MMTF fields as JSON, N, C-alpha, C and O atoms, coordinates in Angstrom:
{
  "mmtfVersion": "1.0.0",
  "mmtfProducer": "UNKNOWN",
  "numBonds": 515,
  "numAtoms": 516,
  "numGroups": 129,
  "numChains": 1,
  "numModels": 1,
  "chainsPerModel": [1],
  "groupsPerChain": [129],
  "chainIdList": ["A"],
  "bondAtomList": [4, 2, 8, 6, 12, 10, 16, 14, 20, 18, 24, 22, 28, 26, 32, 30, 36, 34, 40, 38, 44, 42, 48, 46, 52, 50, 56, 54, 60, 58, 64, 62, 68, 66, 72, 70, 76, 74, 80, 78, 84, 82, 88, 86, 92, 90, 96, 94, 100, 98, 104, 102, 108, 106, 112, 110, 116, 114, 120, 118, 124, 122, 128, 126, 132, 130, 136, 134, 140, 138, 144, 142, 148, 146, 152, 150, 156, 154, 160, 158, 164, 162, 168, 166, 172, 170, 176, 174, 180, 178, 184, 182, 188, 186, 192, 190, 196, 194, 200, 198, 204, 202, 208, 206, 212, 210, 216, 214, 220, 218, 224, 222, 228, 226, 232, 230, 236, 234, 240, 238, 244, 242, 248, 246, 252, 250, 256, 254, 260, 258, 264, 262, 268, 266, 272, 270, 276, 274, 280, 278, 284, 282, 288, 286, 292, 290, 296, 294, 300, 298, 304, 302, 308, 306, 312, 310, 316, 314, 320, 318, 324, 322, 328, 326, 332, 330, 336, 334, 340, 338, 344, 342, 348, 346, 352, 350, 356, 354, 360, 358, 364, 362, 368, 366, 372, 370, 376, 374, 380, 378, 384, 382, 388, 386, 392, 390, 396, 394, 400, 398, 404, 402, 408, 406, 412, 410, 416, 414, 420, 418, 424, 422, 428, 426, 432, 430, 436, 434, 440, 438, 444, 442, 448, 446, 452, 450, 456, 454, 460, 458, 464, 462, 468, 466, 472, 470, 476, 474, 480, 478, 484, 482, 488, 486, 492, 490, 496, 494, 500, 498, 504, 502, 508, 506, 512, 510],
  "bondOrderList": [1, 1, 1, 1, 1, 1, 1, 1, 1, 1, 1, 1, 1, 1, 1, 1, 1, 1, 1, 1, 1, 1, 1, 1, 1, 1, 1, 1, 1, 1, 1, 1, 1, 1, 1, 1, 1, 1, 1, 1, 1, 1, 1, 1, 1, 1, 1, 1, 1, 1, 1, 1, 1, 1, 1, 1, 1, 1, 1, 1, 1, 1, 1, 1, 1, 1, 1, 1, 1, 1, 1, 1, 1, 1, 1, 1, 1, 1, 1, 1, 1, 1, 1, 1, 1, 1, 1, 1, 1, 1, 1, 1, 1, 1, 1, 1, 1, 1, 1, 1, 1, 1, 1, 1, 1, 1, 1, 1, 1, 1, 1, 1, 1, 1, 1, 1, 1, 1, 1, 1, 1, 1, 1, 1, 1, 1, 1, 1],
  "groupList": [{"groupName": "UNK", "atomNameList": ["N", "CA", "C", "O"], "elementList": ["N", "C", "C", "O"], "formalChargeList": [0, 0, 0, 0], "bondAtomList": [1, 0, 2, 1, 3, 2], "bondOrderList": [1, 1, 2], "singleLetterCode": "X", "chemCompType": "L-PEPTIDE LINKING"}],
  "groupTypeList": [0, 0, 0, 0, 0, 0, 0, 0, 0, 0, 0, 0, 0, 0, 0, 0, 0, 0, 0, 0, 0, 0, 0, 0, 0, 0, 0, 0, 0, 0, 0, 0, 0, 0, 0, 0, 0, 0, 0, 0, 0, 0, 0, 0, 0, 0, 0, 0, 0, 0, 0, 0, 0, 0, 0, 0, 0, 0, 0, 0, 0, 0, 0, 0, 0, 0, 0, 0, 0, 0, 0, 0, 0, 0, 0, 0, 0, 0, 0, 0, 0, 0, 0, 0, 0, 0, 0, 0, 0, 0, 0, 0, 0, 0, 0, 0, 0, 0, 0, 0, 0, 0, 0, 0, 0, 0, 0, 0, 0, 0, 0, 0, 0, 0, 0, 0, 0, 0, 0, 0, 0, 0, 0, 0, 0, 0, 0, 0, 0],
  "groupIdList": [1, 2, 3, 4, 5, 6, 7, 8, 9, 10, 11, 12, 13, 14, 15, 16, 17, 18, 19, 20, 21, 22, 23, 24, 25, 26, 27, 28, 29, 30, 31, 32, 33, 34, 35, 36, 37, 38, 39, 40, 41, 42, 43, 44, 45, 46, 47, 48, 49, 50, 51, 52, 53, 54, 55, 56, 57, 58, 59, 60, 61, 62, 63, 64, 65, 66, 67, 68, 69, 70, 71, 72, 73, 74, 75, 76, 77, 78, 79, 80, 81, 82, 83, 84, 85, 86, 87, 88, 89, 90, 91, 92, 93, 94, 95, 96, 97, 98, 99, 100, 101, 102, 103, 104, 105, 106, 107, 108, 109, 110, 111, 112, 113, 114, 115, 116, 117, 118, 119, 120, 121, 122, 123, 124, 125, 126, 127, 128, 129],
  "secStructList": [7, 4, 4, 4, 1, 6, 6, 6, 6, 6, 6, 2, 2, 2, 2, 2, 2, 2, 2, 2, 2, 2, 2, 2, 2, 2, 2, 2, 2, 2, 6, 6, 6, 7, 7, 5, 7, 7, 7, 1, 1, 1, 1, 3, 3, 7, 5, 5, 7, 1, 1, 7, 7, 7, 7, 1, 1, 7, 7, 7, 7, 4, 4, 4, 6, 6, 7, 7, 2, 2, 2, 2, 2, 2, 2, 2, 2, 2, 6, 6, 6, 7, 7, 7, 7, 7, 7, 4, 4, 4, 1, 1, 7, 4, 4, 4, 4, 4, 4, 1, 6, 6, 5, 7, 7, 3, 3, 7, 7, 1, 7, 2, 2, 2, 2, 2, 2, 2, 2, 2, 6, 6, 4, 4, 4, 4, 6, 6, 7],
  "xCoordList": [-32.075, -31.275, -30.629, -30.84, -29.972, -29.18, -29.784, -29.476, -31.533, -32.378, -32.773, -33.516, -31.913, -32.188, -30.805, -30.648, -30.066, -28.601, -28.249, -27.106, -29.275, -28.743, -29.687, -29.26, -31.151, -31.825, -31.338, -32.142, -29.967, -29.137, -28.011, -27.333, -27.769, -26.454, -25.012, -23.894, -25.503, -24.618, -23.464, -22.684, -22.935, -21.876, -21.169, -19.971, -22.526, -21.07, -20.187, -19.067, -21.319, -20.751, -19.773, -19.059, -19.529, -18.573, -17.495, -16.335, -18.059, -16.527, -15.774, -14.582, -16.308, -15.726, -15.292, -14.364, -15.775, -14.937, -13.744, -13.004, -13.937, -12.958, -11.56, -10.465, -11.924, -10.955, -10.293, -9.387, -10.76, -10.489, -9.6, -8.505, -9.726, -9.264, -8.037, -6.951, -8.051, -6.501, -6.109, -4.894, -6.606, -5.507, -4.36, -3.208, -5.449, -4.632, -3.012, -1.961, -3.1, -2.11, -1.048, 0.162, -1.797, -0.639, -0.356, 0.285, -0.627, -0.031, 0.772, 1.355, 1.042, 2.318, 2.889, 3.937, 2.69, 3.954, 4.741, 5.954, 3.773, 4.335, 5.667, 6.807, 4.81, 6.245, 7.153, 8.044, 7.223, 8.22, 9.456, 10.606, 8.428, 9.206, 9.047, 9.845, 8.2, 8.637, 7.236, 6.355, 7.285, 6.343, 5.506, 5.801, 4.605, 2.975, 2.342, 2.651, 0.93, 0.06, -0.91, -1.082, -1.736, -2.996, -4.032, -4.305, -4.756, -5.499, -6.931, -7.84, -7.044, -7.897, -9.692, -10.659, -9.52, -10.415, -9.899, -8.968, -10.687, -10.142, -9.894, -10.377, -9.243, -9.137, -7.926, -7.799, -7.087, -5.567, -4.359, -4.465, -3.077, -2.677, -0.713, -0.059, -0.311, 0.98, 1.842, 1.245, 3.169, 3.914, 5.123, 5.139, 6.531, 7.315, 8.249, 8.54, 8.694, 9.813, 11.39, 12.098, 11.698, 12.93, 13.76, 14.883, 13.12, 14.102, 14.414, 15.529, 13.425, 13.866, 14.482, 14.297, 15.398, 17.039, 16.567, 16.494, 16.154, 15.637, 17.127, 17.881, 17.652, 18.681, 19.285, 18.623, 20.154, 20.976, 20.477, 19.429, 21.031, 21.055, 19.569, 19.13, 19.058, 17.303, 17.163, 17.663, 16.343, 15.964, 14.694, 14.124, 14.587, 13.1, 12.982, 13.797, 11.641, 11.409, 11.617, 11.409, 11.957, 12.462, 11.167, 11.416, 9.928, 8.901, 9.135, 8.182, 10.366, 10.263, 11.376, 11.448, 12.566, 13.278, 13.011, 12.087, 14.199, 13.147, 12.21, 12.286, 11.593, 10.835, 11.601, 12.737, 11.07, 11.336, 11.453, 11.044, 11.923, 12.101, 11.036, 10.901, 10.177, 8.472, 7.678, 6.811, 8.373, 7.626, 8.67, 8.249, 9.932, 11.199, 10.478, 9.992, 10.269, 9.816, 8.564, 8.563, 7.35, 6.059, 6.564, 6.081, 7.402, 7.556, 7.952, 7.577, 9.13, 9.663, 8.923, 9.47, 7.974, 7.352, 6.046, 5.548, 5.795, 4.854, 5.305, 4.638, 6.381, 7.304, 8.05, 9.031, 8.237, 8.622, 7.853, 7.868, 7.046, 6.585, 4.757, 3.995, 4.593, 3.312, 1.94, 0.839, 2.416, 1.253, 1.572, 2.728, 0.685, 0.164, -0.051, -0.884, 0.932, 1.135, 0.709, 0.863, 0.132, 0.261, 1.602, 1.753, 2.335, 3.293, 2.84, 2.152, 3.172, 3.031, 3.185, 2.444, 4.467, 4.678, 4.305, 4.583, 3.615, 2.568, 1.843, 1.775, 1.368, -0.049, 0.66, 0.11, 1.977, 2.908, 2.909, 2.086, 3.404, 3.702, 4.997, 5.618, 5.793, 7.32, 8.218, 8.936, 7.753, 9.361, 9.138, 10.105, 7.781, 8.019, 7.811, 7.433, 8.031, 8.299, 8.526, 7.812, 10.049, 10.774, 10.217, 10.82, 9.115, 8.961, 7.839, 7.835, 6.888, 6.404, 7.178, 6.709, 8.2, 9.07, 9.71, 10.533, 9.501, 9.451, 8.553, 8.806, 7.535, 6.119, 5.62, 5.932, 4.769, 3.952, 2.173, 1.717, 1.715, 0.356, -0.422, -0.367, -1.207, -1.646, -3.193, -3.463, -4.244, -5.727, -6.024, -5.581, -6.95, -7.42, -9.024, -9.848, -9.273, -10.648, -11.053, -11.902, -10.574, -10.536, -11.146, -11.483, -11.273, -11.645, -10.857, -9.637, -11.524, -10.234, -9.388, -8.303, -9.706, -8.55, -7.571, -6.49, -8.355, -7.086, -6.242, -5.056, -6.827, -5.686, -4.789, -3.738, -5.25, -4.75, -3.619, -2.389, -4.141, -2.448, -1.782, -0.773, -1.875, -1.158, -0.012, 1.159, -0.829, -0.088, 0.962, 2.098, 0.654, 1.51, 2.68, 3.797, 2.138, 3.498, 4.372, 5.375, 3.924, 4.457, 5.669, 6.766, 5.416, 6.782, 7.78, 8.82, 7.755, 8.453, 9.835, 11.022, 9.158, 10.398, 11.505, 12.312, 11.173, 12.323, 13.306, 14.126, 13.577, 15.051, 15.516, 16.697, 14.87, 15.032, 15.525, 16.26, 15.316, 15.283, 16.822, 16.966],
  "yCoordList": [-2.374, -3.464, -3.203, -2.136, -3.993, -3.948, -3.526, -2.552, -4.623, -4.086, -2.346, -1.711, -1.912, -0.423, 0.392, 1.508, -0.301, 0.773, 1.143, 1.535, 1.062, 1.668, 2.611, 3.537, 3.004, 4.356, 4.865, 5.703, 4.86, 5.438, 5.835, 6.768, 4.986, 5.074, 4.68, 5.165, 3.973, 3.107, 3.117, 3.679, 2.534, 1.791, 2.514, 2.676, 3.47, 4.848, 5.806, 6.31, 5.81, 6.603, 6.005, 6.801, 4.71, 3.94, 4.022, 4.286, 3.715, 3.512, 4.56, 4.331, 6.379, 7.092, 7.589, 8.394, 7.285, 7.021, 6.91, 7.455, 5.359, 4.684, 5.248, 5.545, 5.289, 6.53, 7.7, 8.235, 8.109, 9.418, 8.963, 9.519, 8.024, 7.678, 7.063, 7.515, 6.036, 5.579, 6.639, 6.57, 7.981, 8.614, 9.557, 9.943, 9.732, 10.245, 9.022, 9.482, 8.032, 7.175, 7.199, 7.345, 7.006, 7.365, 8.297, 8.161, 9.697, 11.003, 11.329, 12.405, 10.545, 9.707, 9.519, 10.08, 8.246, 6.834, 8.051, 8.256, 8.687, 9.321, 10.504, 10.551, 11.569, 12.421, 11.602, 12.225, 10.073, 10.21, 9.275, 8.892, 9.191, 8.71, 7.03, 6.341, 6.489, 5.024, 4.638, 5.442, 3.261, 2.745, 1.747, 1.511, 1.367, 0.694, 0.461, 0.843, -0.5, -0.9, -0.33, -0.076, -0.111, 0.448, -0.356, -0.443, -1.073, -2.184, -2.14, -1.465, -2.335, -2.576, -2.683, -1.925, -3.768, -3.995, -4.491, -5.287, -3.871, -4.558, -3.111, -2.274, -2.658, -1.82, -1.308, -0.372, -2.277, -2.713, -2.099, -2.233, -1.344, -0.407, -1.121, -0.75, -2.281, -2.624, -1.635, -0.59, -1.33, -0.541, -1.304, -2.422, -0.768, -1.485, -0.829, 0.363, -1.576, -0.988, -1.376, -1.536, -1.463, -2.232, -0.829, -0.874, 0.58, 1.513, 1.786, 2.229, 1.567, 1.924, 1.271, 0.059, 1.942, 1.58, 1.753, 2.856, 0.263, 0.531, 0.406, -0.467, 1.057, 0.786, -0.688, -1.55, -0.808, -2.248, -2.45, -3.096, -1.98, -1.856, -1.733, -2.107, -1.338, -1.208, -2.507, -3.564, -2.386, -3.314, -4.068, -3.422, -4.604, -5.607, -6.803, -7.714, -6.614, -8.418, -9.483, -9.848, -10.145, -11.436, -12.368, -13.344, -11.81, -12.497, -11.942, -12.167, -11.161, -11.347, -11.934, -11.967, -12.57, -13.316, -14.252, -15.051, -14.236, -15.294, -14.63, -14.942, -13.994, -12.996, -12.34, -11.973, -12.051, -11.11, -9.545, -8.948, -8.885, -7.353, -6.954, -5.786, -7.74, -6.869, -6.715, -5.912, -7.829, -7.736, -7.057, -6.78, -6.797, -5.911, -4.709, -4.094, -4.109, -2.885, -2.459, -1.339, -3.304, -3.167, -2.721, -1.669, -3.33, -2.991, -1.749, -1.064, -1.396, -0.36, 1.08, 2.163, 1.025, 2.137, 2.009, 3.051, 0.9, 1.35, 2.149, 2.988, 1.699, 2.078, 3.41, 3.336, 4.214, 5.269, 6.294, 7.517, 5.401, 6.605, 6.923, 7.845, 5.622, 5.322, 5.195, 5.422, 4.727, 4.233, 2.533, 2.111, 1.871, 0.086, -0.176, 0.387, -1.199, -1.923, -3.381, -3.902, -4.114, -5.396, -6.146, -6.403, -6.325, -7.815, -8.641, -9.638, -8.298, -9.384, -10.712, -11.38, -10.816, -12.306, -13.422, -14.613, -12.835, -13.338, -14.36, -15.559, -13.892, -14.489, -15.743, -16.747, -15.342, -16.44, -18.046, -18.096, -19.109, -20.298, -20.137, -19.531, -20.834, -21.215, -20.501, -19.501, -21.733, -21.581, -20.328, -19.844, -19.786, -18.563, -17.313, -16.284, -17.32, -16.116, -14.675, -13.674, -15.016, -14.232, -12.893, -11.86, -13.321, -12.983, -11.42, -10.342, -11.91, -10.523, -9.803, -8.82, -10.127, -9.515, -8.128, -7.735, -7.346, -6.424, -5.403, -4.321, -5.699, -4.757, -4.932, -6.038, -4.247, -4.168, -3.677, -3.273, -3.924, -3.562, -2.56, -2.726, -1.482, -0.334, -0.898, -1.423, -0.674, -0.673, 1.041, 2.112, 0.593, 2.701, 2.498, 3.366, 1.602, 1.461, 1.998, 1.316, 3.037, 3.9, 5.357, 5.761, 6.261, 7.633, 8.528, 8.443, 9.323, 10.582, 10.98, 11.208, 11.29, 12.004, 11.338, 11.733, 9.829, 8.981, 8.931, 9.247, 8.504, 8.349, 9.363, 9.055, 11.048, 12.361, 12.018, 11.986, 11.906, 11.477, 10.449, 10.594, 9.421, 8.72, 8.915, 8.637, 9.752, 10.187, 11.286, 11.506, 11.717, 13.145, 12.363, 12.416, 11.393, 10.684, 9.66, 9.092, 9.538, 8.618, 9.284, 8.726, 10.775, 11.359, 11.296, 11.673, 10.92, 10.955, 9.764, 9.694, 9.105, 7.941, 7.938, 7.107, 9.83, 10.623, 10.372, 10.193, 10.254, 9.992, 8.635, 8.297, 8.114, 6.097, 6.113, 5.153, 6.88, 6.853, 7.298, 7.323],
  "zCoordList": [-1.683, -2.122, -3.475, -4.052, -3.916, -5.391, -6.153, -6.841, -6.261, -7.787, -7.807, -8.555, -6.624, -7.143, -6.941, -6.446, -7.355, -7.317, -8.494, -8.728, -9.479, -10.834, -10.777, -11.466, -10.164, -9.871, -8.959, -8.552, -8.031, -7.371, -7.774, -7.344, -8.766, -9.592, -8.409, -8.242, -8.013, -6.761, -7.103, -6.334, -8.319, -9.049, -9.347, -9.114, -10.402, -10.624, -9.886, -9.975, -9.057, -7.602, -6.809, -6.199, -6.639, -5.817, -6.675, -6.359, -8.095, -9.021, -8.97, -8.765, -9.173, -8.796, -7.714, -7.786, -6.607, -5.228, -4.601, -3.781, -5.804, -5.256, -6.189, -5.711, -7.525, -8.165, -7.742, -8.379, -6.634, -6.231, -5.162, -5.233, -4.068, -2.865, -3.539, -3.178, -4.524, -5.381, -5.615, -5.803, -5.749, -6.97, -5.729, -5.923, -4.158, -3.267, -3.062, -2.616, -3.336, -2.904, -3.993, -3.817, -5.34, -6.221, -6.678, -7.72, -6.235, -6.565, -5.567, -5.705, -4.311, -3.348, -3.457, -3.137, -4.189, -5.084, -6.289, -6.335, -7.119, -7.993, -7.662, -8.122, -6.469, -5.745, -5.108, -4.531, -5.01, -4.724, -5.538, -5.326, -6.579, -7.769, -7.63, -8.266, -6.945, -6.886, -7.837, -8.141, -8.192, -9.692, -8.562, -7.391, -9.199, -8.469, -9.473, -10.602, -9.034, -10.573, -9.906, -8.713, -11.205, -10.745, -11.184, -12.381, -10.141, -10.119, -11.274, -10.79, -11.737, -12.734, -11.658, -11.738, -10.873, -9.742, -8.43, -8.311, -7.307, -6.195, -5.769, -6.531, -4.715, -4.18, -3.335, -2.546, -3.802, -3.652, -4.626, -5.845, -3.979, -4.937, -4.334, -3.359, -5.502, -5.423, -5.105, -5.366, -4.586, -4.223, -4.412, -3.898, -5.296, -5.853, -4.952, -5.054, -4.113, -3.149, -3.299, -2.305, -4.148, -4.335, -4.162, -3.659, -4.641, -4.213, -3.174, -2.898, -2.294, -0.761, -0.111, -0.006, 0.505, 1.271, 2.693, 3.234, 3.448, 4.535, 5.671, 5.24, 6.932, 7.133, 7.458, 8.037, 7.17, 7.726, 8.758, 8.75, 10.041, 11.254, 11.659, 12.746, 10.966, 12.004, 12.861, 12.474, 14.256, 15.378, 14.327, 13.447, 14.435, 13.877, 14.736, 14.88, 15.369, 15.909, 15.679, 14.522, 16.351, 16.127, 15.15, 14.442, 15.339, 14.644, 13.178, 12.432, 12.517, 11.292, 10.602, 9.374, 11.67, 11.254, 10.355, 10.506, 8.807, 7.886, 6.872, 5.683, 7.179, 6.75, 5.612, 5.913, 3.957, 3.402, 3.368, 4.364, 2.416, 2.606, 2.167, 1.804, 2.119, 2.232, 3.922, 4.268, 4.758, 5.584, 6.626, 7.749, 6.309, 6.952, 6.645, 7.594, 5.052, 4.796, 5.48, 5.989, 5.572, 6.111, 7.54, 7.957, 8.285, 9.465, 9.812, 10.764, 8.546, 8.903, 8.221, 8.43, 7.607, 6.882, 8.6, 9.026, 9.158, 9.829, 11.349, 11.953, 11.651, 12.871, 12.24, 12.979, 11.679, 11.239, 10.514, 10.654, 9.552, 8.482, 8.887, 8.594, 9.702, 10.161, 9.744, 10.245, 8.582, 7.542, 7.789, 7.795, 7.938, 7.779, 6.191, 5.481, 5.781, 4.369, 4.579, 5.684, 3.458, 3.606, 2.759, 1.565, 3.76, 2.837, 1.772, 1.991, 0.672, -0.062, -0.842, -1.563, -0.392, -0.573, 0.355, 0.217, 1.346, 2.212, 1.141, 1.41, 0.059, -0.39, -1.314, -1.766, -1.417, -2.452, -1.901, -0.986, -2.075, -1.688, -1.588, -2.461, -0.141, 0.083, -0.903, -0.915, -1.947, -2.922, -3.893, -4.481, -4.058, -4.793, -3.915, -4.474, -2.557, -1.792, -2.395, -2.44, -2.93, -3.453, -4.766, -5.052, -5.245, -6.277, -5.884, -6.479, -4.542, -4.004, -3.152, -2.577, -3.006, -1.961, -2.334, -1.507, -3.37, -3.67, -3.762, -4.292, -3.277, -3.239, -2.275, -1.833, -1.475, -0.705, -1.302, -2.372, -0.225, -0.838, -0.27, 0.949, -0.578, 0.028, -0.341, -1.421, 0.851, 0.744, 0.506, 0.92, -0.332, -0.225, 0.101, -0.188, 0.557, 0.657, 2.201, 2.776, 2.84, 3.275, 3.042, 1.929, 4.476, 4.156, 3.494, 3.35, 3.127, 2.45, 3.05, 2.514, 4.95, 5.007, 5.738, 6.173, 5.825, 6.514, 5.321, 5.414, 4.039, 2.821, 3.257, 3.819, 2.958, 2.843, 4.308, 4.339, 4.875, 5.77, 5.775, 6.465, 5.304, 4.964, 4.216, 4.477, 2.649, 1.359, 2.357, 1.937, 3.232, 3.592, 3.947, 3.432, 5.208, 5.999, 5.148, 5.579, 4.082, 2.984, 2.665, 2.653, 2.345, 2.231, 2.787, 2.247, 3.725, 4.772, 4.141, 4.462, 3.324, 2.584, 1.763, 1.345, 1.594, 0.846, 0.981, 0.08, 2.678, 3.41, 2.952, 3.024, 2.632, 2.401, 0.779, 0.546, -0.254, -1.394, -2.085, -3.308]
}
């Protein structure tokens, strides 16, 4: 149980973990030049997409009609580049939608080498940039 994860060193070990699995995502974000926060806690890594030029013309479901260019982008990074993002102006209220609609959100609380492909197919957004 807990009262013994400091004679395991639980904490430190997770904290650096989880350091290592973020740093595959933003040495990603970084080649490809786009900006992100790096979460202090939590395990959640913002992604500032305002550079990416997703096409006009792309097909998108009718279930995202309405929908911001976070949840246009989520769609289209997962149908092409094939990495899964969370939308984030999802978590906003109505009238301030607008304000996450520029980022998406990456979990890294994941394995290494699912990150490690992810980060690969991420590149793939070169073409979008």
């Amino acid at each position: 149980g807990l009262e013994r994860a400091a004679e395991f060193q639980f904490f430190d070990k997770t904290v650096k973990e989880y350091a290592e699995r973020r740093a595959i995502l933003v040495n990603a974000f970084e080649k490809l030049g786009l900006q992100y926060s790096l979460p202090e806690g939590g395990y959640f890594v913002l992604l500032d997409i305002s550079k990416v030029k997703v096409p006009e013309d792309y097909p998108y479901p009718d279930t995202l009609k309405g929908r911001g260019k976070d949840f246009r982008a989520a769609w289209f990074i997962a149908q092409e580049v094939g990495v899964s993002t969370i939308p984030v102006s999802e978590f906003y209220c109505k009238e301030h939608q607008e304000i996450g609609e520029r980022f998406i959100r990456f979990a890294f609380c994941k394995d290494y080498e699912l990150l490690q492909r992810a980060a690969e197919r991420l590149q793939k957004l070169k073409e979008y940039l």
